[in-house]
Short mmCIF file of the C-alpha atoms (twelve columns), coordinates in Angstrom:
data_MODEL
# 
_entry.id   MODEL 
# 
loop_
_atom_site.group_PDB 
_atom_site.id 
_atom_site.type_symbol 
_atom_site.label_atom_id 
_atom_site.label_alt_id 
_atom_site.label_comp_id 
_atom_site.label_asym_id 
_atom_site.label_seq_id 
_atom_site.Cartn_x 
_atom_site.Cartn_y 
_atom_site.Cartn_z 
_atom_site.pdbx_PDB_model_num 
ATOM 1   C CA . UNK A 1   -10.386 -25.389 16.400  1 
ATOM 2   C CA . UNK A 2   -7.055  -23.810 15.351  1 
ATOM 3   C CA . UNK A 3   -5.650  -23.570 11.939  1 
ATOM 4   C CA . UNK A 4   -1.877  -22.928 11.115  1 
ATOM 5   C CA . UNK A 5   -0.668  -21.930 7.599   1 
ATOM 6   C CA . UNK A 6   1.423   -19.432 6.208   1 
ATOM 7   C CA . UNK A 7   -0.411  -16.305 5.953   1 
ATOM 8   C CA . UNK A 8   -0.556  -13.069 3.292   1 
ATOM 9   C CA . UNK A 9   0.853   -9.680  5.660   1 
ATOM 10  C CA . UNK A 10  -0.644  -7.798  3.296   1 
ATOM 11  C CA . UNK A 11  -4.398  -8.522  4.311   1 
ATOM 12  C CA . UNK A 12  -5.294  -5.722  7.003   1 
ATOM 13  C CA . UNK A 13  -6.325  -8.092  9.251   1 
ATOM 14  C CA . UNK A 14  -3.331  -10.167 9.584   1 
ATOM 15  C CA . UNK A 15  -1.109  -6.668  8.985   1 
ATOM 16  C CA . UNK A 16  -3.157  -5.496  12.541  1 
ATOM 17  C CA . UNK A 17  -2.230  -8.658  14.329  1 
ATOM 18  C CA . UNK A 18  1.321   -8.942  13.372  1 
ATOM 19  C CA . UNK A 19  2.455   -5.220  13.810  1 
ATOM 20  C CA . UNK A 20  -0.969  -3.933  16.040  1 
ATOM 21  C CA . UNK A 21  -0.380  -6.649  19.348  1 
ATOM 22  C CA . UNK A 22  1.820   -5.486  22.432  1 
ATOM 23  C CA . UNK A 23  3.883   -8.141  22.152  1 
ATOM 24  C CA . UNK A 24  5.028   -7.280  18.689  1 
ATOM 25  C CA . UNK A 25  6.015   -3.594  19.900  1 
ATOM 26  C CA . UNK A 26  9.834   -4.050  18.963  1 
ATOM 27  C CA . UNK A 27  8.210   -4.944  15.449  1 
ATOM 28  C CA . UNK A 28  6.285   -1.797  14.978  1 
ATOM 29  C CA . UNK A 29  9.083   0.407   16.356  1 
ATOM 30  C CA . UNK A 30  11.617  -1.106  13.500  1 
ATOM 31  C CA . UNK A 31  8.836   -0.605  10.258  1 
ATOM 32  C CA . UNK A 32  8.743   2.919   12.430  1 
ATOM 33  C CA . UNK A 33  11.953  4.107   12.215  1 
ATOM 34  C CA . UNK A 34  12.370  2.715   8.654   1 
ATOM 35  C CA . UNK A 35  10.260  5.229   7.325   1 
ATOM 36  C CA . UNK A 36  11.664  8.103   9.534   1 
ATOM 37  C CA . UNK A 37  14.874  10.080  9.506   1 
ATOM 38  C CA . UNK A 38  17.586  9.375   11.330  1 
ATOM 39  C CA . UNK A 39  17.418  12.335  13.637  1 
ATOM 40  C CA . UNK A 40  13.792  11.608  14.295  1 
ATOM 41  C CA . UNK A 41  14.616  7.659   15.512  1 
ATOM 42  C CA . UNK A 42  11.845  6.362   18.425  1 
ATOM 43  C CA . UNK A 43  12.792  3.919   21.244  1 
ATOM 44  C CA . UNK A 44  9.494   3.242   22.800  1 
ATOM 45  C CA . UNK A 45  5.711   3.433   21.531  1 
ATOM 46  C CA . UNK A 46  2.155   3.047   22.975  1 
ATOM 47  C CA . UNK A 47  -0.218  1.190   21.629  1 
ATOM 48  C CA . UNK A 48  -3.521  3.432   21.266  1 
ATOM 49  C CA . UNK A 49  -6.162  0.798   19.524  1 
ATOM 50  C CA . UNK A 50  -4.109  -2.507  20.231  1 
ATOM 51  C CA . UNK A 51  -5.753  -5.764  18.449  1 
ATOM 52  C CA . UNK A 52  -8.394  -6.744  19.986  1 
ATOM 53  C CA . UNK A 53  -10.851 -9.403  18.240  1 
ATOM 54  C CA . UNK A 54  -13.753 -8.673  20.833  1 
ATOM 55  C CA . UNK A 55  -13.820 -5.087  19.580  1 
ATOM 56  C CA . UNK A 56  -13.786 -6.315  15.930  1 
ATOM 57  C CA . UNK A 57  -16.707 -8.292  16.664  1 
ATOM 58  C CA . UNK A 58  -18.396 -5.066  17.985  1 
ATOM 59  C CA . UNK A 59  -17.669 -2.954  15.058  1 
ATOM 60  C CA . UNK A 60  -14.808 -0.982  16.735  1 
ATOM 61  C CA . UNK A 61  -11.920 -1.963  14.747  1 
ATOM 62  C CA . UNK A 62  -13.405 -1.882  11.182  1 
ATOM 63  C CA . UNK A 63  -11.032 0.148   10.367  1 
ATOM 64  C CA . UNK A 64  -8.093  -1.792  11.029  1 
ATOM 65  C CA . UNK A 65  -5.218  0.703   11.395  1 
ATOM 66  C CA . UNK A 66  -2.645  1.065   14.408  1 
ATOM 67  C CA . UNK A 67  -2.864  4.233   16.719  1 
ATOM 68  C CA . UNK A 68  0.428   4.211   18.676  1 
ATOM 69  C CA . UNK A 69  2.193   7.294   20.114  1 
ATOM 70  C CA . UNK A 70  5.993   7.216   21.092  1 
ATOM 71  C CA . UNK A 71  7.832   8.186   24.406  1 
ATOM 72  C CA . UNK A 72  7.932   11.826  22.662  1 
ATOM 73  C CA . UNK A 73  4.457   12.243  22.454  1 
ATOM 74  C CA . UNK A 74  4.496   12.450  18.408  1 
ATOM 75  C CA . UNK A 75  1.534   10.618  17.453  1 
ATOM 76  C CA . UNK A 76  1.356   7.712   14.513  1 
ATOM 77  C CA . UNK A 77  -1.524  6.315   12.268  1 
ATOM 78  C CA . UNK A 78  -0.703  3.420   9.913   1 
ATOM 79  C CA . UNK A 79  -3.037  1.645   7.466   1 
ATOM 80  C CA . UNK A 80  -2.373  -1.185  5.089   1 
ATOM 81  C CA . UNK A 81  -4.828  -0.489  2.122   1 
ATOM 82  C CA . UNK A 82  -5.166  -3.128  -0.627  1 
ATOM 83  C CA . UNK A 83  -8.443  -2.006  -2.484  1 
ATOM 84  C CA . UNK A 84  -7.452  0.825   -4.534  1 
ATOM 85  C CA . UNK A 85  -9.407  3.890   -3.834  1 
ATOM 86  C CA . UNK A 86  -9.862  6.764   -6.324  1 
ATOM 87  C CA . UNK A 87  -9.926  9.736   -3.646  1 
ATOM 88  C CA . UNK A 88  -7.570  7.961   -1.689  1 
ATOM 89  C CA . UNK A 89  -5.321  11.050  -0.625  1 
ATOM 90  C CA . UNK A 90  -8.606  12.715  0.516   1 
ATOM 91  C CA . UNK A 91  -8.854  9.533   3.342   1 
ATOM 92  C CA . UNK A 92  -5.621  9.732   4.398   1 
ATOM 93  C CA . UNK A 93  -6.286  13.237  5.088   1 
ATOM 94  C CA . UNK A 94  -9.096  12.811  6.717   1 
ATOM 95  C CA . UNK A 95  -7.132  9.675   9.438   1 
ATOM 96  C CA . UNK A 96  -4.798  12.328  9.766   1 
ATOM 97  C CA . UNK A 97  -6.959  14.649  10.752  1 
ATOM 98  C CA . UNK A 98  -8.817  12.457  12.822  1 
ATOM 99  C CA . UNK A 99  -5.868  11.463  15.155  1 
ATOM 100 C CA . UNK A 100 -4.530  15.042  15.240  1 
ATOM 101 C CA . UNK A 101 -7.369  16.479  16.435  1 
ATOM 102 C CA . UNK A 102 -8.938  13.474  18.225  1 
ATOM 103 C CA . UNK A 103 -5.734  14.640  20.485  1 
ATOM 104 C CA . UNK A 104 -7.752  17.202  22.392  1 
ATOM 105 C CA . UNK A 105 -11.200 15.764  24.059  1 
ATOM 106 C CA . UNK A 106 -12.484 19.227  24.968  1 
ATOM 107 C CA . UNK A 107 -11.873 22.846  24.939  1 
ATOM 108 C CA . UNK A 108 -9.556  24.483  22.832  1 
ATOM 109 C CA . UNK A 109 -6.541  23.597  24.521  1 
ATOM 110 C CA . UNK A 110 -4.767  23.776  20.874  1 
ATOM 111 C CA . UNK A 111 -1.022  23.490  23.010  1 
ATOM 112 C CA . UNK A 112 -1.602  20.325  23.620  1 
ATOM 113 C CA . UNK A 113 -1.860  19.067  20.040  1 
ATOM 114 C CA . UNK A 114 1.768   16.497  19.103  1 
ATOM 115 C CA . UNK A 115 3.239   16.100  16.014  1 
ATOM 116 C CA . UNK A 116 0.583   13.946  14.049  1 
ATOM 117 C CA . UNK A 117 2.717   11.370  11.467  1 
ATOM 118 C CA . UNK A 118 0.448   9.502   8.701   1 
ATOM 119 C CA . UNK A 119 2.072   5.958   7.496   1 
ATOM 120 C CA . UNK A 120 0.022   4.662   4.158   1 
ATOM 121 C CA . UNK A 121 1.331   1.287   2.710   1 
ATOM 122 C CA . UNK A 122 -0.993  1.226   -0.618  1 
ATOM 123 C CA . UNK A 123 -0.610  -2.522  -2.283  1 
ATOM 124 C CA . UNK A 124 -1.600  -0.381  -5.225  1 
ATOM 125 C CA . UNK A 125 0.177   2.532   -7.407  1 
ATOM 126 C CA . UNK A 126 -1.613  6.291   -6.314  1 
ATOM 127 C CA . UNK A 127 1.015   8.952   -7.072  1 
ATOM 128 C CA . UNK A 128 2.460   10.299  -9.855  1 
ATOM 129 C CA . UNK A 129 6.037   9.847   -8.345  1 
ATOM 130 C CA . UNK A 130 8.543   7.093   -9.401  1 
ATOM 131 C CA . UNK A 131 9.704   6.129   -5.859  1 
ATOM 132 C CA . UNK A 132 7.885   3.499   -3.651  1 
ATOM 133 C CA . UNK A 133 8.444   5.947   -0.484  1 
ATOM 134 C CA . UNK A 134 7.237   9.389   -0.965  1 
ATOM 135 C CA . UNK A 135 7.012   12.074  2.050   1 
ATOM 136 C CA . UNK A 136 4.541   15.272  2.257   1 
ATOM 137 C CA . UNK A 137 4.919   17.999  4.525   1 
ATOM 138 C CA . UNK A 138 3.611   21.786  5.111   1 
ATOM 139 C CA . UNK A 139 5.605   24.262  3.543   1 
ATOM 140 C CA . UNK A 140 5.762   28.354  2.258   1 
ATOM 141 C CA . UNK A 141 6.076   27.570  -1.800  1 
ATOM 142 C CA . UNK A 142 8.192   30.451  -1.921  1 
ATOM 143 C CA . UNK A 143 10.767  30.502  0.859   1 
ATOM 144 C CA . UNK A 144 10.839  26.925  1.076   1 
ATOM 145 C CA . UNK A 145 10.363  27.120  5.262   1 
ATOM 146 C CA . UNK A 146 8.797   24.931  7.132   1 
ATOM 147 C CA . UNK A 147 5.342   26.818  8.438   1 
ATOM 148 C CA . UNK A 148 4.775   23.425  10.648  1 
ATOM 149 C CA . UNK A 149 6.495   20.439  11.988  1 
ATOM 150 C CA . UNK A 150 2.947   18.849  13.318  1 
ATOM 151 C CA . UNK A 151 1.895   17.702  9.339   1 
ATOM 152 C CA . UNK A 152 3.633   14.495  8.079   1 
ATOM 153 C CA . UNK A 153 2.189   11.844  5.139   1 
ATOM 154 C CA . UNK A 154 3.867   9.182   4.388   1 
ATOM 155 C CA . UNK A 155 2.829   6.768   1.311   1 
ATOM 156 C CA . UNK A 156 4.318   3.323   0.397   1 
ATOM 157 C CA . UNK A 157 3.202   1.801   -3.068  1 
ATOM 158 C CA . UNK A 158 4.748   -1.489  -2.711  1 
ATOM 159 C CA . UNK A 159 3.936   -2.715  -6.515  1 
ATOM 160 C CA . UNK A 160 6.716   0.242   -6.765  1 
ATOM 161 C CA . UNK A 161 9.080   -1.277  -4.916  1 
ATOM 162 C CA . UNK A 162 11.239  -3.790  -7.435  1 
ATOM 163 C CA . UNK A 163 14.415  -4.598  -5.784  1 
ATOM 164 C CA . UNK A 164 15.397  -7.801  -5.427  1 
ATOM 165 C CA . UNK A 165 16.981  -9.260  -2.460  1 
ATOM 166 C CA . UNK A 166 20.671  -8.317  -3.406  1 
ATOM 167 C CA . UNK A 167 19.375  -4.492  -4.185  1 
ATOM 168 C CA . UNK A 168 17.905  -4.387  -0.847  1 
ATOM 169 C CA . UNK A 169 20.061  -1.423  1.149   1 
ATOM 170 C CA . UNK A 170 18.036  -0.222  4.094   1 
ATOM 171 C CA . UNK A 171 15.314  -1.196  6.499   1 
ATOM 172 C CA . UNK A 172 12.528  0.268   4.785   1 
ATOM 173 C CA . UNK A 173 13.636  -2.081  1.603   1 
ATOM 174 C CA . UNK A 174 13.392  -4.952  3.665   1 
ATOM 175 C CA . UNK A 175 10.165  -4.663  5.531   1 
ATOM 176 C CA . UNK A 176 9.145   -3.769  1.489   1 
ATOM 177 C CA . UNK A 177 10.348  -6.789  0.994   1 
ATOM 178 C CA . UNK A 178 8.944   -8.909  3.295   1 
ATOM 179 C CA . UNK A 179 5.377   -7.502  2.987   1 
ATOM 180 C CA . UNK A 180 5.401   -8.103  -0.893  1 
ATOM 181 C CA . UNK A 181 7.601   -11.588 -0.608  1 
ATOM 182 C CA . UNK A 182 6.785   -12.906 2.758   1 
ATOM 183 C CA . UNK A 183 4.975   -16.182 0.536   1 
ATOM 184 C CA . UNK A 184 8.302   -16.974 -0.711  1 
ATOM 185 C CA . UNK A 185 9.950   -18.347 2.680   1 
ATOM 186 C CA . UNK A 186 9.643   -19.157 6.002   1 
ATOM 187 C CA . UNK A 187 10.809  -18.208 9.380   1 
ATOM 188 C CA . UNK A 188 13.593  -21.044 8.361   1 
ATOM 189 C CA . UNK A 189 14.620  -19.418 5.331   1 
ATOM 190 C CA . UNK A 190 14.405  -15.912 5.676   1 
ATOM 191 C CA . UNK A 191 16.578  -14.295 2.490   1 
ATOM 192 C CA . UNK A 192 20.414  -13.082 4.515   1 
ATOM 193 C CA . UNK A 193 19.674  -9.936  3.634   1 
ATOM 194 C CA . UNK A 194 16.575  -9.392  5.458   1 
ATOM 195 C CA . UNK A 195 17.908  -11.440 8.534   1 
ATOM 196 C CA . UNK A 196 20.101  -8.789  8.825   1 
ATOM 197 C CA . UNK A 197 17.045  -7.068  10.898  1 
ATOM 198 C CA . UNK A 198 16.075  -9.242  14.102  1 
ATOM 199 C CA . UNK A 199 12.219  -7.633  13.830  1 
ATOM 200 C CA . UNK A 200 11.963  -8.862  10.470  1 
ATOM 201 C CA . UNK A 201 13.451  -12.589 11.550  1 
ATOM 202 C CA . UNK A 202 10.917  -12.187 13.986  1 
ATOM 203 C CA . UNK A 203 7.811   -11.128 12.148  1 
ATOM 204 C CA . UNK A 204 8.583   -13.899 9.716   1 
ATOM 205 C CA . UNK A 205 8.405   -16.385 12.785  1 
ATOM 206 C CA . UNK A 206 5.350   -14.776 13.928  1 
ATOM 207 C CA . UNK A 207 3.511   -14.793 10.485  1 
ATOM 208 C CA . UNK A 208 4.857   -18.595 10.301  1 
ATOM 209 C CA . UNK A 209 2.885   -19.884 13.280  1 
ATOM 210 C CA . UNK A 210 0.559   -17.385 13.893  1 
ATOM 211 C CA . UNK A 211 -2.998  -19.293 14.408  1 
ATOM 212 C CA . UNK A 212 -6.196  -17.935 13.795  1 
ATOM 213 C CA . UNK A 213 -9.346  -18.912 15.453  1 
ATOM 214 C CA . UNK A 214 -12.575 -20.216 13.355  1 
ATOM 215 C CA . UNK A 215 -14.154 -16.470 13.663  1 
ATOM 216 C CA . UNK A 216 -10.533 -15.020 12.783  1 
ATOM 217 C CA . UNK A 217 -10.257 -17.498 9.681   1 
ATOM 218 C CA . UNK A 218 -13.332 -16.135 8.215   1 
ATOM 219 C CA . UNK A 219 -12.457 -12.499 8.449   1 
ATOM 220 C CA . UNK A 220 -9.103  -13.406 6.679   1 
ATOM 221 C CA . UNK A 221 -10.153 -15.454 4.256   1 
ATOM 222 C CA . UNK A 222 -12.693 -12.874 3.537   1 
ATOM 223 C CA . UNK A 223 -10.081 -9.763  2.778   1 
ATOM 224 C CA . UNK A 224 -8.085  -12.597 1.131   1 
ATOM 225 C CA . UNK A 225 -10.621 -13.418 -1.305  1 
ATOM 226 C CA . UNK A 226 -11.292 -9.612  -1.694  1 
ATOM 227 C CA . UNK A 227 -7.894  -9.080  -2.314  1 
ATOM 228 C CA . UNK A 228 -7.590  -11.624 -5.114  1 
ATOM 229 C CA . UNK A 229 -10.906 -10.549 -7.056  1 
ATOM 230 C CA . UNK A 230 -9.815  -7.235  -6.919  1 
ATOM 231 C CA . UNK A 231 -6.673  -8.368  -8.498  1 
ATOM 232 C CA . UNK A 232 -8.249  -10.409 -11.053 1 
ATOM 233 C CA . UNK A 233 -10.470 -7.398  -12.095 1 
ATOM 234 C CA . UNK A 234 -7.129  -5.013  -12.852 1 
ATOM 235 C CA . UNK A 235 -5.417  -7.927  -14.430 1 
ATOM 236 C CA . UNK A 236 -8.769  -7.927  -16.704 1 
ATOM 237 C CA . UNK A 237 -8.440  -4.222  -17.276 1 
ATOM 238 C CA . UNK A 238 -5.366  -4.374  -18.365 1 
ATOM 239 C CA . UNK A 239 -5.472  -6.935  -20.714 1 
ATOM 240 C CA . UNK A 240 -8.387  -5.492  -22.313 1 
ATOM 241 C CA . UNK A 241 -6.644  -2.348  -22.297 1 
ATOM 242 C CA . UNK A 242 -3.581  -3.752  -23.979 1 
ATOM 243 C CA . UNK A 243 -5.421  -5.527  -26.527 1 
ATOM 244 C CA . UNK A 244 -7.531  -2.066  -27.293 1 
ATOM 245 C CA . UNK A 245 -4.420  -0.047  -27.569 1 
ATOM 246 C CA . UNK A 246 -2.885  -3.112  -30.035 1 
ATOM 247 C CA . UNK A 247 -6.337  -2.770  -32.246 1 
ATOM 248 C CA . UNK A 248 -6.043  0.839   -32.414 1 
ATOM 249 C CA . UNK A 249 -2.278  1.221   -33.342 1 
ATOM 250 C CA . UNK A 250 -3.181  -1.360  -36.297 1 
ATOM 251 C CA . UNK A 251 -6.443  0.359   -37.344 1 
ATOM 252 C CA . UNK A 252 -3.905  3.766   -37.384 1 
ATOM 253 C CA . UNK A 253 -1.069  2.012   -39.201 1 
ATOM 254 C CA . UNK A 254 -3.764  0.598   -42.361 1 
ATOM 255 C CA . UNK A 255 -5.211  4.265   -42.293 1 
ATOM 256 C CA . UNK A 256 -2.124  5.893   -43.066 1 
ATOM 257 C CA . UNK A 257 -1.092  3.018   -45.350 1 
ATOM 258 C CA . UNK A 258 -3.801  4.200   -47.141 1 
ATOM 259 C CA . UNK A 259 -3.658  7.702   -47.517 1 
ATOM 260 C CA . UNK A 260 0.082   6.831   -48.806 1 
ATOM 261 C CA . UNK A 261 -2.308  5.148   -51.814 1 
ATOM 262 C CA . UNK A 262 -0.816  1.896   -50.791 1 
ATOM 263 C CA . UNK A 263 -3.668  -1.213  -52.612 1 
ATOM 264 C CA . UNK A 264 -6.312  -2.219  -49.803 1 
ATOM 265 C CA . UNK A 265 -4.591  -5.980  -50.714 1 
ATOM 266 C CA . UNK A 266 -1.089  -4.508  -49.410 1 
ATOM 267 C CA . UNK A 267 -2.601  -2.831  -46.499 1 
ATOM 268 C CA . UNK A 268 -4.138  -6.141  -45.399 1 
ATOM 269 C CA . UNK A 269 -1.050  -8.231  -45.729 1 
ATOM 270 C CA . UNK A 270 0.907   -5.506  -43.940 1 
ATOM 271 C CA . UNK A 271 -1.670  -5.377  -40.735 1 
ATOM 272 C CA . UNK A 272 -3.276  -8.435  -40.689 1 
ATOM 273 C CA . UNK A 273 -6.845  -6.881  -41.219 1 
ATOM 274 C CA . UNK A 274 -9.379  -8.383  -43.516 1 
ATOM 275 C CA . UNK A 275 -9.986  -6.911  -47.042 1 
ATOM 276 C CA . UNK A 276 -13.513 -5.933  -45.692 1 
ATOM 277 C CA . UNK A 277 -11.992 -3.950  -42.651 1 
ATOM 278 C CA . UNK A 278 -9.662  -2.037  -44.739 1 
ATOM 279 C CA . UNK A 279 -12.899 -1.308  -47.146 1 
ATOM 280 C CA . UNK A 280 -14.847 -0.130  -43.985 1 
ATOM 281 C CA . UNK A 281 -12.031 2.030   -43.226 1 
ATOM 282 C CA . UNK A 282 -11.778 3.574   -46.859 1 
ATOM 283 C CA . UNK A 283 -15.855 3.912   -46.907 1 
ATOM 284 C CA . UNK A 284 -15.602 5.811   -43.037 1 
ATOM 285 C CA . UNK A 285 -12.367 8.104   -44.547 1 
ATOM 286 C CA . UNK A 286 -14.883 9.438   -47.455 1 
ATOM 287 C CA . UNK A 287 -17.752 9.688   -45.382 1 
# 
């Protein structure tokens, strides 16, 4: 049995399909070459761990990121994370890693190790850094000089990225864009300025019809329901966290009400707290 319906990019399994299959190549070399410079542009990639539902079934792709290298040998591993992580920055070192030396099978033929590049799209906020797009390298601290071309991290934080669709200015905005607004059209109303890219007019077609099986429907709805208790926790968090800060600013307000001797009556007019919790306070403050 197949079901259709529009589905969320941002789930790693759907983000594997859509941007991990051989026939979406031309769609992974554009989100590519959005995040790199101009001077380091691709033409052609191989696919390294293509998706493959017979090898998710069998426990190889539980990690569902794409392994692709390009037709200059500089290798790529991308992951789309949506459960935030606390040591997330020691796992994307670690994929890094992984790929880069996963490079030589035996021996210590260390010449043949490529430029390794690291592409993290994080549906949550990580760095302390006010830009959705943020790019590590190796470096001497003091000179400023490269020591290594081979190292390259990038993150994207989409809840960082806030343009809307008139802001949008490059191609990196607009695959932003359609990963955090892809629910809001169709591949018949894709926003002008994201049809500007014909990989983006095409992923939206793709991620409009694309079926999943019975066994693929499970998986998804699976992450999807993940995805949205996760969210529902934070939401919860901060909520609670907003009304804790609101408590606290009131309880520091009455307390410095009173030490200007203003009456406990005044105080509790002027915050809102009950005669007794202004008393309370007063009994704590002599205590």
């Amino acid at each position: 049995m197949i079901f259709m319906c529009r589905l969320n990019p941002k789930v790693d399994f759907v983000f594997k399909k859509l941007f991990g299959s051989e026939e979406n190549k031309d769609i992974l070399i554009s989100f590519i070459n959005s995040v790199l410079s101009e001077d380091e542009q691709i033409v052609d990639i191989e696919l390294k761990n293509p998706y493959n539902l017979a090898n998710y079934r069998q426990g190889k792709m539980s990690i569902l990121d794409i392994k692709a290298v390009d037709e200059k040998g500089v290798w790529y591993d991308i992951e789309m994370q949506i459960a935030e992580q606390s040591f997330y920055d020691k796992r994307a070192l670690y994929y890094w890693a992984k790929v880069y030396s996963d490079q030589i099978e035996s021996g210590y033929e260390f010449n043949l190790l490529k430029k390794t590049i690291g592409i993290n799209i994080l549906d949550f906020e990580y760095l302390n850094e006010e830009e959705y797009h943020n790019v590590y390298k190796i470096y001497n601290v003091k000179s400023k000089k490269s020591f290594s071309n081979l190292f390259e991290l990038h993150f994207i934080e989409l809840p960082k990225f806030k343009k809307d669709f008139s802001e949008i200015r490059t191609t990196l905005d607009r695959w932003a864009a359609f990963l955090t607004k892809a629910y809001e059209f169709d591949k018949d109303s894709v926003p002008e300025e994201l049809a500007q890219s014909e990989e983006i007019k095409k992923a939206a077609e793709k991620l409009d019809i694309m079926s999943l099986n019975k066994e693929e429907r499970e998986i998804y709805e699976n992450d999807l329901k993940a995805m949205m208790v996760r969210n529902a926790e934070i939401n919860a968090a901060e909520e609670k966290g907003r009304e804790e800060g609101i408590k606290e600013g009131i309880i520091k307000t009455a307390k410095k009400l009173l030490d200007m001797g203003i009456d406990e009556n005044m105080v509790s007019k002027a915050t809102g707290l009950s005669v007794e919790d202004i008393r309370e306070l007063c009994n704590k403050r002599k205590q």
